[in-house]
CSV table of C-alpha atoms and ligand atoms in Angstrom, one decimal:
chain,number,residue,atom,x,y,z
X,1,UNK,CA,6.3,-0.8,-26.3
X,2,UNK,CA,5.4,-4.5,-27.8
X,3,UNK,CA,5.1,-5.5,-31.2
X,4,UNK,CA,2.0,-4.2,-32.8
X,5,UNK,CA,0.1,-7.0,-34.7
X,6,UNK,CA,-1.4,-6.3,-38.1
X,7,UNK,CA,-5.1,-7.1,-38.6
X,8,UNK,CA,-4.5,-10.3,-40.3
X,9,UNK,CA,-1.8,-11.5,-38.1
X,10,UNK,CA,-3.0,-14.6,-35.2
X,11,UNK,CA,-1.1,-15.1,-32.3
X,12,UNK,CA,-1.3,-18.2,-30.4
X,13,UNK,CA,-0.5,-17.5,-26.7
X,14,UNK,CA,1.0,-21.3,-25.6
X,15,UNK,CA,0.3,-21.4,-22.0
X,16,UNK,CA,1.5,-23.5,-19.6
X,17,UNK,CA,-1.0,-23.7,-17.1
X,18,UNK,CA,-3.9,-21.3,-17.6
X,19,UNK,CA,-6.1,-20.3,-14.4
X,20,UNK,CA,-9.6,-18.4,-15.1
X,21,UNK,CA,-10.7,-16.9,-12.0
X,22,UNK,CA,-13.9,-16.6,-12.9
X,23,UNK,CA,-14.5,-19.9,-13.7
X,24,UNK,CA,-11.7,-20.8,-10.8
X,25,UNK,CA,-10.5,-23.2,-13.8
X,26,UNK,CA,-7.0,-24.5,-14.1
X,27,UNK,CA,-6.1,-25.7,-17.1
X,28,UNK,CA,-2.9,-27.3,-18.5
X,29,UNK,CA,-1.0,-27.4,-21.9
X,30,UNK,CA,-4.0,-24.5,-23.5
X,31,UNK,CA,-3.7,-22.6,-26.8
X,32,UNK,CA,-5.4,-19.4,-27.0
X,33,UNK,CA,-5.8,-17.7,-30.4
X,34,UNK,CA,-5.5,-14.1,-30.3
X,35,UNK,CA,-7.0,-12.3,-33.6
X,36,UNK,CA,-8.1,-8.7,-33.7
X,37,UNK,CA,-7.1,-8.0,-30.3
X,38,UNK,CA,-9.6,-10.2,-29.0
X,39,UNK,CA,-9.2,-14.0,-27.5
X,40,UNK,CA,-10.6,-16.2,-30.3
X,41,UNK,CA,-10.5,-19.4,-29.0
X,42,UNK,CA,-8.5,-21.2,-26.1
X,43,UNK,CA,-8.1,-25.1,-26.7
X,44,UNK,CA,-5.7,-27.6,-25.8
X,45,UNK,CA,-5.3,-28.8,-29.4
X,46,UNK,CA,-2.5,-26.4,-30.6
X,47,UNK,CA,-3.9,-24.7,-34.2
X,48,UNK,CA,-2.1,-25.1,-36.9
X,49,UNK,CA,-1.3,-21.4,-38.1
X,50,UNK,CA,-0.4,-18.3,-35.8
X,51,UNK,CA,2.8,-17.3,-34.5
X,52,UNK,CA,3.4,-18.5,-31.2
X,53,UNK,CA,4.3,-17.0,-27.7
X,54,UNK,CA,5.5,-19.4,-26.1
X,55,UNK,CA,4.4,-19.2,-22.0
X,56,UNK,CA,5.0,-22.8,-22.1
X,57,UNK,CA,7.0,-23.0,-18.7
X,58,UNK,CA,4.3,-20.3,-17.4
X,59,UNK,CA,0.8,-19.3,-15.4
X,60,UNK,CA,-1.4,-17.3,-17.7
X,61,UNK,CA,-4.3,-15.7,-16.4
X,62,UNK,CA,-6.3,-12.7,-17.2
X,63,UNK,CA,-5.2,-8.8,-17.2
X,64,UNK,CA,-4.9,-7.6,-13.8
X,65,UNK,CA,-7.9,-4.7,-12.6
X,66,UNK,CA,-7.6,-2.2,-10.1
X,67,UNK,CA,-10.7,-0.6,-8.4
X,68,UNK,CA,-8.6,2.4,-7.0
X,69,UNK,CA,-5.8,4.3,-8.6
X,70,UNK,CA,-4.3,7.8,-8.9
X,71,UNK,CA,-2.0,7.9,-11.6
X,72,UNK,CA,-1.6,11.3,-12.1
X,73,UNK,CA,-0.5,11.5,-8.0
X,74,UNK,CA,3.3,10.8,-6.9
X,75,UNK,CA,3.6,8.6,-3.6
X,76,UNK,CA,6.6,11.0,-2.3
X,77,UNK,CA,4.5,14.2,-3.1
X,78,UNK,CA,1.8,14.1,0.2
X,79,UNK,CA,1.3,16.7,2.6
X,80,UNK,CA,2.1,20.3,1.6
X,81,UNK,CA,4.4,18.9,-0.8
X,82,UNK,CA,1.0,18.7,-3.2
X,83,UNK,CA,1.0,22.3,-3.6
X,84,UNK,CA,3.6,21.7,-6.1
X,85,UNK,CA,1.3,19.8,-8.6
X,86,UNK,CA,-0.7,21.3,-10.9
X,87,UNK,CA,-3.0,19.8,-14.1
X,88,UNK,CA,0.9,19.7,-16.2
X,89,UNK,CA,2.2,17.9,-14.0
X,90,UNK,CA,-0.4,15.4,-13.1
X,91,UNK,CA,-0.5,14.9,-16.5
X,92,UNK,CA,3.1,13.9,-16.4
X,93,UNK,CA,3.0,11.4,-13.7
X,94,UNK,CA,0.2,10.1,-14.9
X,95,UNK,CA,2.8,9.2,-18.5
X,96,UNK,CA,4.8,7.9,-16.2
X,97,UNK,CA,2.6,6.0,-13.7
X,98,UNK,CA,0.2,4.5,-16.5
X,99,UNK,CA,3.5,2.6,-18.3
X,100,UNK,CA,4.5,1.1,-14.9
X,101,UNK,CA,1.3,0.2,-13.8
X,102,UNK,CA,0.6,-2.0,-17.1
X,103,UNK,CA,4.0,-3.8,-17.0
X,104,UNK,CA,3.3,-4.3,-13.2
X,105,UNK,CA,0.2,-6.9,-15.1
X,106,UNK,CA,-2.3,-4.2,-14.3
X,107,UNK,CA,-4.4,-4.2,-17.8
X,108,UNK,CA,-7.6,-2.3,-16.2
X,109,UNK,CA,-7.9,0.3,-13.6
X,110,UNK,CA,-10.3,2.6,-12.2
X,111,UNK,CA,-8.9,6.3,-11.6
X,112,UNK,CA,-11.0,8.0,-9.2
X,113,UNK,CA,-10.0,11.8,-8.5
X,114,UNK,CA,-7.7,13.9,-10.4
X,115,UNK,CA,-7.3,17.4,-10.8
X,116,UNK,CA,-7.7,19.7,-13.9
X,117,UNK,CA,-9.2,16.5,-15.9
X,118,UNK,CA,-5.7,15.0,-16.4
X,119,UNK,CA,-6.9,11.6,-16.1
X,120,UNK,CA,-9.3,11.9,-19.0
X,121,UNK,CA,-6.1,13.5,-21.0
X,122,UNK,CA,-4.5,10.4,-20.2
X,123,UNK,CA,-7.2,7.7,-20.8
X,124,UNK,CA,-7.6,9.3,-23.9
X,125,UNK,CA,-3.8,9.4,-24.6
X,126,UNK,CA,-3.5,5.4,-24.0
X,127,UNK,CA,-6.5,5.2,-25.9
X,128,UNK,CA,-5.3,6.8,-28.9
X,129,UNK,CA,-2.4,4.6,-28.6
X,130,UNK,CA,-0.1,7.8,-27.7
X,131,UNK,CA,1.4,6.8,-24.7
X,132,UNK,CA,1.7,3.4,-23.5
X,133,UNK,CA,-0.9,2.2,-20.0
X,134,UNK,CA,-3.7,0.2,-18.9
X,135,UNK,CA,-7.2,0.4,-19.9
X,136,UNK,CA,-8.8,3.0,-17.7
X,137,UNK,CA,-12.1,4.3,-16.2
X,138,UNK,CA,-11.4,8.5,-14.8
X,139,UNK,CA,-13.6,10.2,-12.7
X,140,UNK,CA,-11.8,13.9,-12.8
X,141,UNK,CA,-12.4,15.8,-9.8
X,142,UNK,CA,-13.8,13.7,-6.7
X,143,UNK,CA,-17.3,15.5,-5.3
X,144,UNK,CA,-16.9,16.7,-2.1
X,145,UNK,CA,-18.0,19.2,0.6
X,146,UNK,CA,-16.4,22.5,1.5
X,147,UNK,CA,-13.8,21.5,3.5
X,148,UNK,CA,-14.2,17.8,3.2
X,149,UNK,CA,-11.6,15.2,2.5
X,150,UNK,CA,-12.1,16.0,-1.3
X,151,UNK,CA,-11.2,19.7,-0.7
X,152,UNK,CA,-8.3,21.7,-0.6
X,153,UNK,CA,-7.5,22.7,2.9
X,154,UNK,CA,-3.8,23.1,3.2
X,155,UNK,CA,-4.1,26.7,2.4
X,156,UNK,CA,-5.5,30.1,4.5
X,157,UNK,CA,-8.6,31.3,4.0
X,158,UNK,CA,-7.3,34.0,2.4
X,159,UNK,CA,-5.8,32.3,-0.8
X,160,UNK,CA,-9.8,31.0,-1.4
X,161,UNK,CA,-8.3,27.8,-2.5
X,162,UNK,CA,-10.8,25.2,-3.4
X,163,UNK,CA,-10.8,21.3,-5.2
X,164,UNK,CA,-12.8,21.6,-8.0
X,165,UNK,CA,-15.1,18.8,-7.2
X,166,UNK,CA,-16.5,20.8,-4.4
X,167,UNK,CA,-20.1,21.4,-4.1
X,168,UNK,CA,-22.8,21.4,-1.5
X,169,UNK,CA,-26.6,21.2,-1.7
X,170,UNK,CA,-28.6,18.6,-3.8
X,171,UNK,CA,-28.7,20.8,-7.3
X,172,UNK,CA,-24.9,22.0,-7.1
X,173,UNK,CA,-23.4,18.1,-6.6
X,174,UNK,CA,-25.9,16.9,-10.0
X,175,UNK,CA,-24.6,20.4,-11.5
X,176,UNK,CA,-21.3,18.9,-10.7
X,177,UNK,CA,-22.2,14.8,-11.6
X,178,UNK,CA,-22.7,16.3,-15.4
X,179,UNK,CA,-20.0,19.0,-15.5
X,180,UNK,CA,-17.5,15.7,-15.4
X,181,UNK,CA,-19.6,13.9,-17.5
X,182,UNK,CA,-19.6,16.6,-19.8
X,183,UNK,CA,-15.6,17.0,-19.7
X,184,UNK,CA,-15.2,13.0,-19.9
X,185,UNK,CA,-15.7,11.6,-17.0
X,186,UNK,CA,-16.3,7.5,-17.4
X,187,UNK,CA,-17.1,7.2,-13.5
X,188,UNK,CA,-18.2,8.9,-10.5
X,189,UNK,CA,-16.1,9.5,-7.7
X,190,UNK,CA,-17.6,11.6,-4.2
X,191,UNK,CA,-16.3,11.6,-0.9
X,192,UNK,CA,-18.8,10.5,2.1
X,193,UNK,CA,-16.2,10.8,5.1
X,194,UNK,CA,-13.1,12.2,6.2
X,195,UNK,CA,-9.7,10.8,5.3
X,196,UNK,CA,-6.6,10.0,6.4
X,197,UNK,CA,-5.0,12.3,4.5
X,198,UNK,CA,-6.6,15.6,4.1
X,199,UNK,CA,-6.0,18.1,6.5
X,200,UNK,CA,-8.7,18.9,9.1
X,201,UNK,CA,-11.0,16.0,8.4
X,202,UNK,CA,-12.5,13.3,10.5
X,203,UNK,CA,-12.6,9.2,9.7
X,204,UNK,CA,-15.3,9.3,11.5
X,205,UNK,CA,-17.4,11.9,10.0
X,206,UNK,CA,-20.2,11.5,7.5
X,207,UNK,CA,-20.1,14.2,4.4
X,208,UNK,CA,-23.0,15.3,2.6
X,209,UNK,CA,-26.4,14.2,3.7
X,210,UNK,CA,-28.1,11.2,2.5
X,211,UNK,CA,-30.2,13.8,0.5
X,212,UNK,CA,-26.9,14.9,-1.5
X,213,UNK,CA,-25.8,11.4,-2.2
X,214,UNK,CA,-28.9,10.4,-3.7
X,215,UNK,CA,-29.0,13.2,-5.5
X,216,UNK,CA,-25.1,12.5,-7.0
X,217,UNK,CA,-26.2,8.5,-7.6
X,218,UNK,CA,-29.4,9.6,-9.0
X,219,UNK,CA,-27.9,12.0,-11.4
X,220,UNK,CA,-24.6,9.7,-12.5
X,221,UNK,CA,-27.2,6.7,-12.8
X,222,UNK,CA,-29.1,8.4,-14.7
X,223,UNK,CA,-26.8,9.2,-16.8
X,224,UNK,CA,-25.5,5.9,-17.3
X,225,UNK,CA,-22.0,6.1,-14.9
X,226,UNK,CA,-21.5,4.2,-11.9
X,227,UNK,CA,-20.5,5.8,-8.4
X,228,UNK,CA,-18.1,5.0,-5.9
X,229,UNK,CA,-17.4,6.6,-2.8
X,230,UNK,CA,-14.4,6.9,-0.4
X,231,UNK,CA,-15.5,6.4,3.1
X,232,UNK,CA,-14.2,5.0,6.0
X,233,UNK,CA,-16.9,5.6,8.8
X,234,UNK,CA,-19.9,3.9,9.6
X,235,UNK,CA,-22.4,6.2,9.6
X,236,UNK,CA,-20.9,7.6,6.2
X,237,UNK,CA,-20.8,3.9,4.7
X,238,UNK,CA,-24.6,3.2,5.1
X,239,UNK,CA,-25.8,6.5,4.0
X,240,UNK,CA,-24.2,6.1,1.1
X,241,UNK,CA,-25.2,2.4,0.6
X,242,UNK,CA,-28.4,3.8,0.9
X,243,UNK,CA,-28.3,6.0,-1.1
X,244,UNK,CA,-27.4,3.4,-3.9
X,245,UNK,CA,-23.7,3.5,-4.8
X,246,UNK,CA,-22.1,1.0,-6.1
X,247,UNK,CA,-18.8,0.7,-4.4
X,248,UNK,CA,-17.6,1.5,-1.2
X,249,UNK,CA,-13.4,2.5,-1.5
X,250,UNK,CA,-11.9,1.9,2.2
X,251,UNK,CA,-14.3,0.7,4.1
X,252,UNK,CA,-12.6,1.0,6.9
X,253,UNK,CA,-15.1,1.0,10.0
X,254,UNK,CA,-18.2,-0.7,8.5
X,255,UNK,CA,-20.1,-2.2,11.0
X,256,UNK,CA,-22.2,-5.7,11.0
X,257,UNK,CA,-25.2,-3.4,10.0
X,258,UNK,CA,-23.1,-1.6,7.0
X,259,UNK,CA,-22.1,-5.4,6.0
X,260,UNK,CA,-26.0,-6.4,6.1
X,261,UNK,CA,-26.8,-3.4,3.9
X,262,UNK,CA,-24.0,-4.0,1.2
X,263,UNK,CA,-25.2,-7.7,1.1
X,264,UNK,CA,-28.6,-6.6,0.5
X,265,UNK,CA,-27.8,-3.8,-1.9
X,266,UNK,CA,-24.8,-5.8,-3.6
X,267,UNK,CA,-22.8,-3.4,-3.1
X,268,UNK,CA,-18.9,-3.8,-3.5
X,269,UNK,CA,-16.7,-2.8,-1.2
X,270,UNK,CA,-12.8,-2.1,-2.6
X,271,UNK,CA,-10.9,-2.1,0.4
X,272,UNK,CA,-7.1,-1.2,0.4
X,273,UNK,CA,-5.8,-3.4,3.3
X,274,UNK,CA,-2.5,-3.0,2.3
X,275,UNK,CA,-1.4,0.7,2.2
X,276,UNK,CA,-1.3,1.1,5.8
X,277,UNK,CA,1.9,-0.1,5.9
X,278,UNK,CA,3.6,2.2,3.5
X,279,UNK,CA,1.7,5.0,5.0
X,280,UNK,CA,2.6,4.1,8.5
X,281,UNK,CA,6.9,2.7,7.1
X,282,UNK,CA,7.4,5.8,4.8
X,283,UNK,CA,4.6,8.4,4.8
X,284,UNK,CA,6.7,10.4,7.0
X,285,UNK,CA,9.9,10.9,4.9
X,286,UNK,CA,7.1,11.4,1.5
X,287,UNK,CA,5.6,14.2,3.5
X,288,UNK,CA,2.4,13.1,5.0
X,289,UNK,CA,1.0,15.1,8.1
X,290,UNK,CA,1.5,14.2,11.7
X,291,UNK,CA,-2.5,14.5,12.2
X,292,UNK,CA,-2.8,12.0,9.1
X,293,UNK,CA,0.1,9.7,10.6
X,294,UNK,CA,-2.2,9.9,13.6
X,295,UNK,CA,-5.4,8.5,12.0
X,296,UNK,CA,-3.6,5.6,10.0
X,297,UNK,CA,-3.0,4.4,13.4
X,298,UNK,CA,-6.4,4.2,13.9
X,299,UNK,CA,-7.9,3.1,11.0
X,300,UNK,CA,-5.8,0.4,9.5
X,301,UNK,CA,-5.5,-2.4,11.6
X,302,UNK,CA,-9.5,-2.3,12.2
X,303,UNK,CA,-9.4,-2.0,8.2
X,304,UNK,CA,-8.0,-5.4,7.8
X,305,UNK,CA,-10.0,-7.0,10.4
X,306,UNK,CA,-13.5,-5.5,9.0
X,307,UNK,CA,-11.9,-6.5,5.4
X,308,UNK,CA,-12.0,-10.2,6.6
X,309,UNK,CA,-15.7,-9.7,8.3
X,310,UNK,CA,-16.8,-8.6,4.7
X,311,UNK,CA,-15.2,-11.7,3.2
X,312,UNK,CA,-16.6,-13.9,5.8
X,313,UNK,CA,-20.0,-12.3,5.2
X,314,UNK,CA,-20.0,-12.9,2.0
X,315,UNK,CA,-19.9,-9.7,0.5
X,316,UNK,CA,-18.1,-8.9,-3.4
X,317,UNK,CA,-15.1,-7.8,-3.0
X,318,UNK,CA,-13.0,-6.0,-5.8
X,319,UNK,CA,-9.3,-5.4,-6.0
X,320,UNK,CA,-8.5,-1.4,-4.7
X,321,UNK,CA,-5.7,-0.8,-3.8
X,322,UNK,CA,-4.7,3.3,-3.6
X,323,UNK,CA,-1.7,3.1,-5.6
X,324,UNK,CA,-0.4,6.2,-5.9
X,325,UNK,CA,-0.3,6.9,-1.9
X,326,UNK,CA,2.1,4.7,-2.5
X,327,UNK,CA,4.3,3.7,-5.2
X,328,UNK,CA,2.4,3.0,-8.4
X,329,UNK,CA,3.6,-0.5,-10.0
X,330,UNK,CA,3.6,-2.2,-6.5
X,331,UNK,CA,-0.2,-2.5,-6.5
X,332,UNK,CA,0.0,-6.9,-6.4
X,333,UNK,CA,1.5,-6.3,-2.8
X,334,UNK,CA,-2.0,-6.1,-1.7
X,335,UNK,CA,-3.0,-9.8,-2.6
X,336,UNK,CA,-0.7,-11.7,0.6
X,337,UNK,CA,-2.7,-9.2,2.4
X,338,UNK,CA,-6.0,-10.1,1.2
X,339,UNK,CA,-4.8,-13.7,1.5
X,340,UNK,CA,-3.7,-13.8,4.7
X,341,UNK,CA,-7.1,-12.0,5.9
X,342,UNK,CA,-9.2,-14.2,4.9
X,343,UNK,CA,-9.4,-15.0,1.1
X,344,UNK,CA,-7.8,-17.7,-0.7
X,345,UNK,CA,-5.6,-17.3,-3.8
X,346,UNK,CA,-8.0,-17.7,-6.4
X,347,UNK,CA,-10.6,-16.0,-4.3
X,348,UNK,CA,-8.0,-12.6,-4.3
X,349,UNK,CA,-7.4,-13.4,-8.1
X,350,UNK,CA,-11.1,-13.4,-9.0
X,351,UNK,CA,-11.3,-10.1,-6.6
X,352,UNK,CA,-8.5,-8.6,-9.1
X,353,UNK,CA,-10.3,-9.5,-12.3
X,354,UNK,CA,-13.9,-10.9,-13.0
X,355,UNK,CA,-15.5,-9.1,-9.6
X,356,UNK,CA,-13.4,-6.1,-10.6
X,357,UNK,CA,-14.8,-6.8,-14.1
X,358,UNK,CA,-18.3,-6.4,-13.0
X,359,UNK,CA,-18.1,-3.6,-10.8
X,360,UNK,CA,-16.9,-1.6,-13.7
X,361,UNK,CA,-19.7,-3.2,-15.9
X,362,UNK,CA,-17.1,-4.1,-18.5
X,363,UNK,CA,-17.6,-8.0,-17.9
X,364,UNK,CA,-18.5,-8.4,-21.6
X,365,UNK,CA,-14.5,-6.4,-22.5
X,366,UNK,CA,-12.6,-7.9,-20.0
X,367,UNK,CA,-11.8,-10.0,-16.8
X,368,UNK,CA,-12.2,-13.8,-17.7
X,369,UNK,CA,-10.3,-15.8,-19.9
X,370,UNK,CA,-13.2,-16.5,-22.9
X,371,UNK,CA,-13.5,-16.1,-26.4
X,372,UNK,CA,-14.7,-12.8,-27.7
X,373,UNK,CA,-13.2,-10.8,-25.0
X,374,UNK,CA,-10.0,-8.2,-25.0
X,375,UNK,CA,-6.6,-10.6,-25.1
X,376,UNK,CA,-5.8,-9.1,-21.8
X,377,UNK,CA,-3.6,-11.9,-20.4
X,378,UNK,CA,-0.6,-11.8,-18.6
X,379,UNK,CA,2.1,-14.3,-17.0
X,380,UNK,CA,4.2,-15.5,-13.8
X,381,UNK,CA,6.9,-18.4,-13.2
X,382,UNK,CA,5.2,-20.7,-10.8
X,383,UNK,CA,1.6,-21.0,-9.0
X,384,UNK,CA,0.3,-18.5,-7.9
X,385,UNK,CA,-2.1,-20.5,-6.4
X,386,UNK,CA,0.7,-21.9,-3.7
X,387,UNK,CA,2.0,-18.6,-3.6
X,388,UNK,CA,0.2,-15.6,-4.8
X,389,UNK,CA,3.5,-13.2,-4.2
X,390,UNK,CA,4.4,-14.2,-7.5
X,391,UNK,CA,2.0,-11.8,-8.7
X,392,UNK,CA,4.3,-9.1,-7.6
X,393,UNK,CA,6.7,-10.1,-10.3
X,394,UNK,CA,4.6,-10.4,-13.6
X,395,UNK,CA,6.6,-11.7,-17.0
X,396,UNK,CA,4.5,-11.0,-19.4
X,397,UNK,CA,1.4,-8.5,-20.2
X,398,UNK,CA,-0.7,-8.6,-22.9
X,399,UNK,CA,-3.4,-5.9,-23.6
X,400,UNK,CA,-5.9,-5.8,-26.2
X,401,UNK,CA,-3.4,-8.6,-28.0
X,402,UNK,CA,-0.5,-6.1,-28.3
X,403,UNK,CA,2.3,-7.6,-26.0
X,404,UNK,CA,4.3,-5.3,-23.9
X,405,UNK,CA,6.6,-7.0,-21.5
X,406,UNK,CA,7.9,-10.4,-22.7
X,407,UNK,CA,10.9,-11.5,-20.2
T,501,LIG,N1,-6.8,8.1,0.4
T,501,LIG,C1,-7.1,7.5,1.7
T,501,LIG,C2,-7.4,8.5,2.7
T,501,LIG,O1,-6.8,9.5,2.7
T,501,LIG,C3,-6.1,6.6,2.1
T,501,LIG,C4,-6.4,5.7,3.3
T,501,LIG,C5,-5.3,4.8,3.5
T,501,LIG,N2,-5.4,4.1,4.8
T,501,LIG,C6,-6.0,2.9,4.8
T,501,LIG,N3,-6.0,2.2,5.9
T,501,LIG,N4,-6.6,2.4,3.8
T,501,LIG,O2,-8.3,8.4,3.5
């Protein structure tokens, strides 16, 4: 872990070149004072007192975010192989996975769907300053149906196994929008399709009824948490659009009319364009299902292509990549993909940050490179603006002013 900096001490982050995202600003030669965790100030006079960090011959920008994670999941455990994980050890890959996630540059992540609440044991653990990781919203257990992709279904009927997000009918998925609340939950996570990955479940099909989904946005809203669904089919996207969630993860198969309706709505879509690849390269050999090999075929080259009609159509897009289906750390692979369909560097950075910000309401904490927010900052040799692959190899992170990876 970085050095700790005492209440009085001021750090003055020397950055080379400096690019805001938000702002889509690039500056040369700035000084940002870093006091209480917090950016202070960012000038290009250098202040006269503060120990220095010298990112001279670097690109500062702000902390990475990531829409869609599962820490507490391994990306060689999939397929039956998940019957071997239980609350303990989610809790222990998520230790693991949190640490490599931050020095991967990722400062902020969203952590939708884990089981026995281990990702509120672990946001609480990093907040406490126990463990080492990112700054993290947890859902707990995803909301789904019996049987849905948020279900257990790789055992007989017999062993009555069952995901403990499941619910059906309007009052049991509220009953289920406070229980997480109740045990921590900073987000809501439900599923409104199939998946690629659950056993027994189609892309395709829509789960829960427009009634339920109102009822689960209704209820988290309410209650002050935002909601974002997993769904890759149509029918499934716009129901829950209309419903009134705020982010769409996958978004595989929206159609022009799901694109009109986000626009409208604003709602984000957090689409993970690059996962196919792993899923389709090495799913295999981590475990994952013929039938699941069978959909990814299916669903991710029309992924991409319906990623870059959401672009074109103007629609927010945040930074989601599933890490965790695939191994966590690598997340930044996902920006050459977002780049080469469709968005331009700055356009993917400001996806991975202030957009990313805003969907998680936390725009006032974090995302933008402005005084009064977190000293979430991190670093890469070169431009990432001529080549945003340098994001894969972060240098230095910075979270709430405590520096962990100087190299
Ligand atoms: N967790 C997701 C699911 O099982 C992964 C989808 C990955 N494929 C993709 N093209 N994004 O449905």
């Amino acid at each position: 872990m970085g050095e700790v900096a005492g209440d009085n001490d001021v750090i003055i982050v020397h950055a080379g070149r400096l690019i805001d995202p938000a702002t889509e600003r690039v500056l040369a030669d700035q000084y940002l004072t870093i006091e209480n965790g917090l950016i202070a100030a960012v000038s290009s006079n250098r202040p006269s007192s503060g120990t220095i960090v010298d990112l001279s011959e670097k690109t500062v920008l702000p902390g990475l975010m990531d829409a869609h994670v599962h820490l507490t999941s391994r990306h060689d455990q999939h397929g039956y192989r998940r019957l071997r994980s239980t609350p303990a050890s989610s809790a222990i890959n998520g230790v693991v996975n949190a640490h490599t996630t931050l020095m991967a540059g990722f400062t902020t992540v969203r952590n939708l769907g884990a089981q026995g609440y281990a990702d509120i044991a672990l946001r609480d653990a990093i907040n406490a300053g126990l463990v080492p990781g990112p700054r993290m919203l947890a859902s707990g257990p995803s909301i789904g149906i019996t049987g849905g992709h948020c279900d257990m279904n790789l055992l007989p009927a017999q062993y009555k196994a069952k995901a403990g997000g499941v619910a059906d009918g309007p009052w049991a998925v509220r009953a289920k929008v406070r229980e997480n609340i109740k045990y921590g939950a900073s987000v809501i996570k439900f599923c409104g399709t199939g998946g690629v990955l659950s056993k027994g479940t189609t892309i395709g099909a829509q789960q829960f009824t427009f009634e339920e989904m109102s009822a689960i946005v209704d209820e988290a809203h309410a209650l002050g948490l935002k909601v974002a669904v997993h769904a890759h089919g149509s029918d499934g996207i716009k129901t829950a659009i209309k419903a009134g969630v705020d982010s769409v993860e996958h978004a595989s198969l929206i159609d022009d009319e799901g694109l009109r309706l986000a626009k409208k709505n604003n709602t984000t879509l957090s689409m993970d364009i690059y996962v196919s690849d792993f899923i389709l390269a090495e799913g295999e050999a981590a475990g994952i299902l013929p039938e699941s090999l069978a959909k990814e075929r299916i669903v991710g080259r029309q992924q991409r292509e319906r990623f870059q009609a959401a672009h074109r159509a103007g629609i927010e897009i945040a930074f989601g990549s599933d890490a965790g289906v695939y191994r966590h750390g690598l997340n930044a692979r996902q920006f050459a993909y977002m780049v080469e369909w469709g968005m331009t560097p700055m356009e993917a950075m400001k996806a991975a940050t202030s957009v990313t910000a805003d969907l998680f309401g936390l725009s006032e904490v974090t995302g933008r490179v402005s005084p009064g927010l977190a000293a979430d900052l991190i670093a890469v040799d070169g431009d990432p603006l001529s080549d945003i692959r340098l994001l894969e190899g972060v240098t230095f992170v910075m979270k709430d002013g405590v520096i962990y990876k100087d190299e």
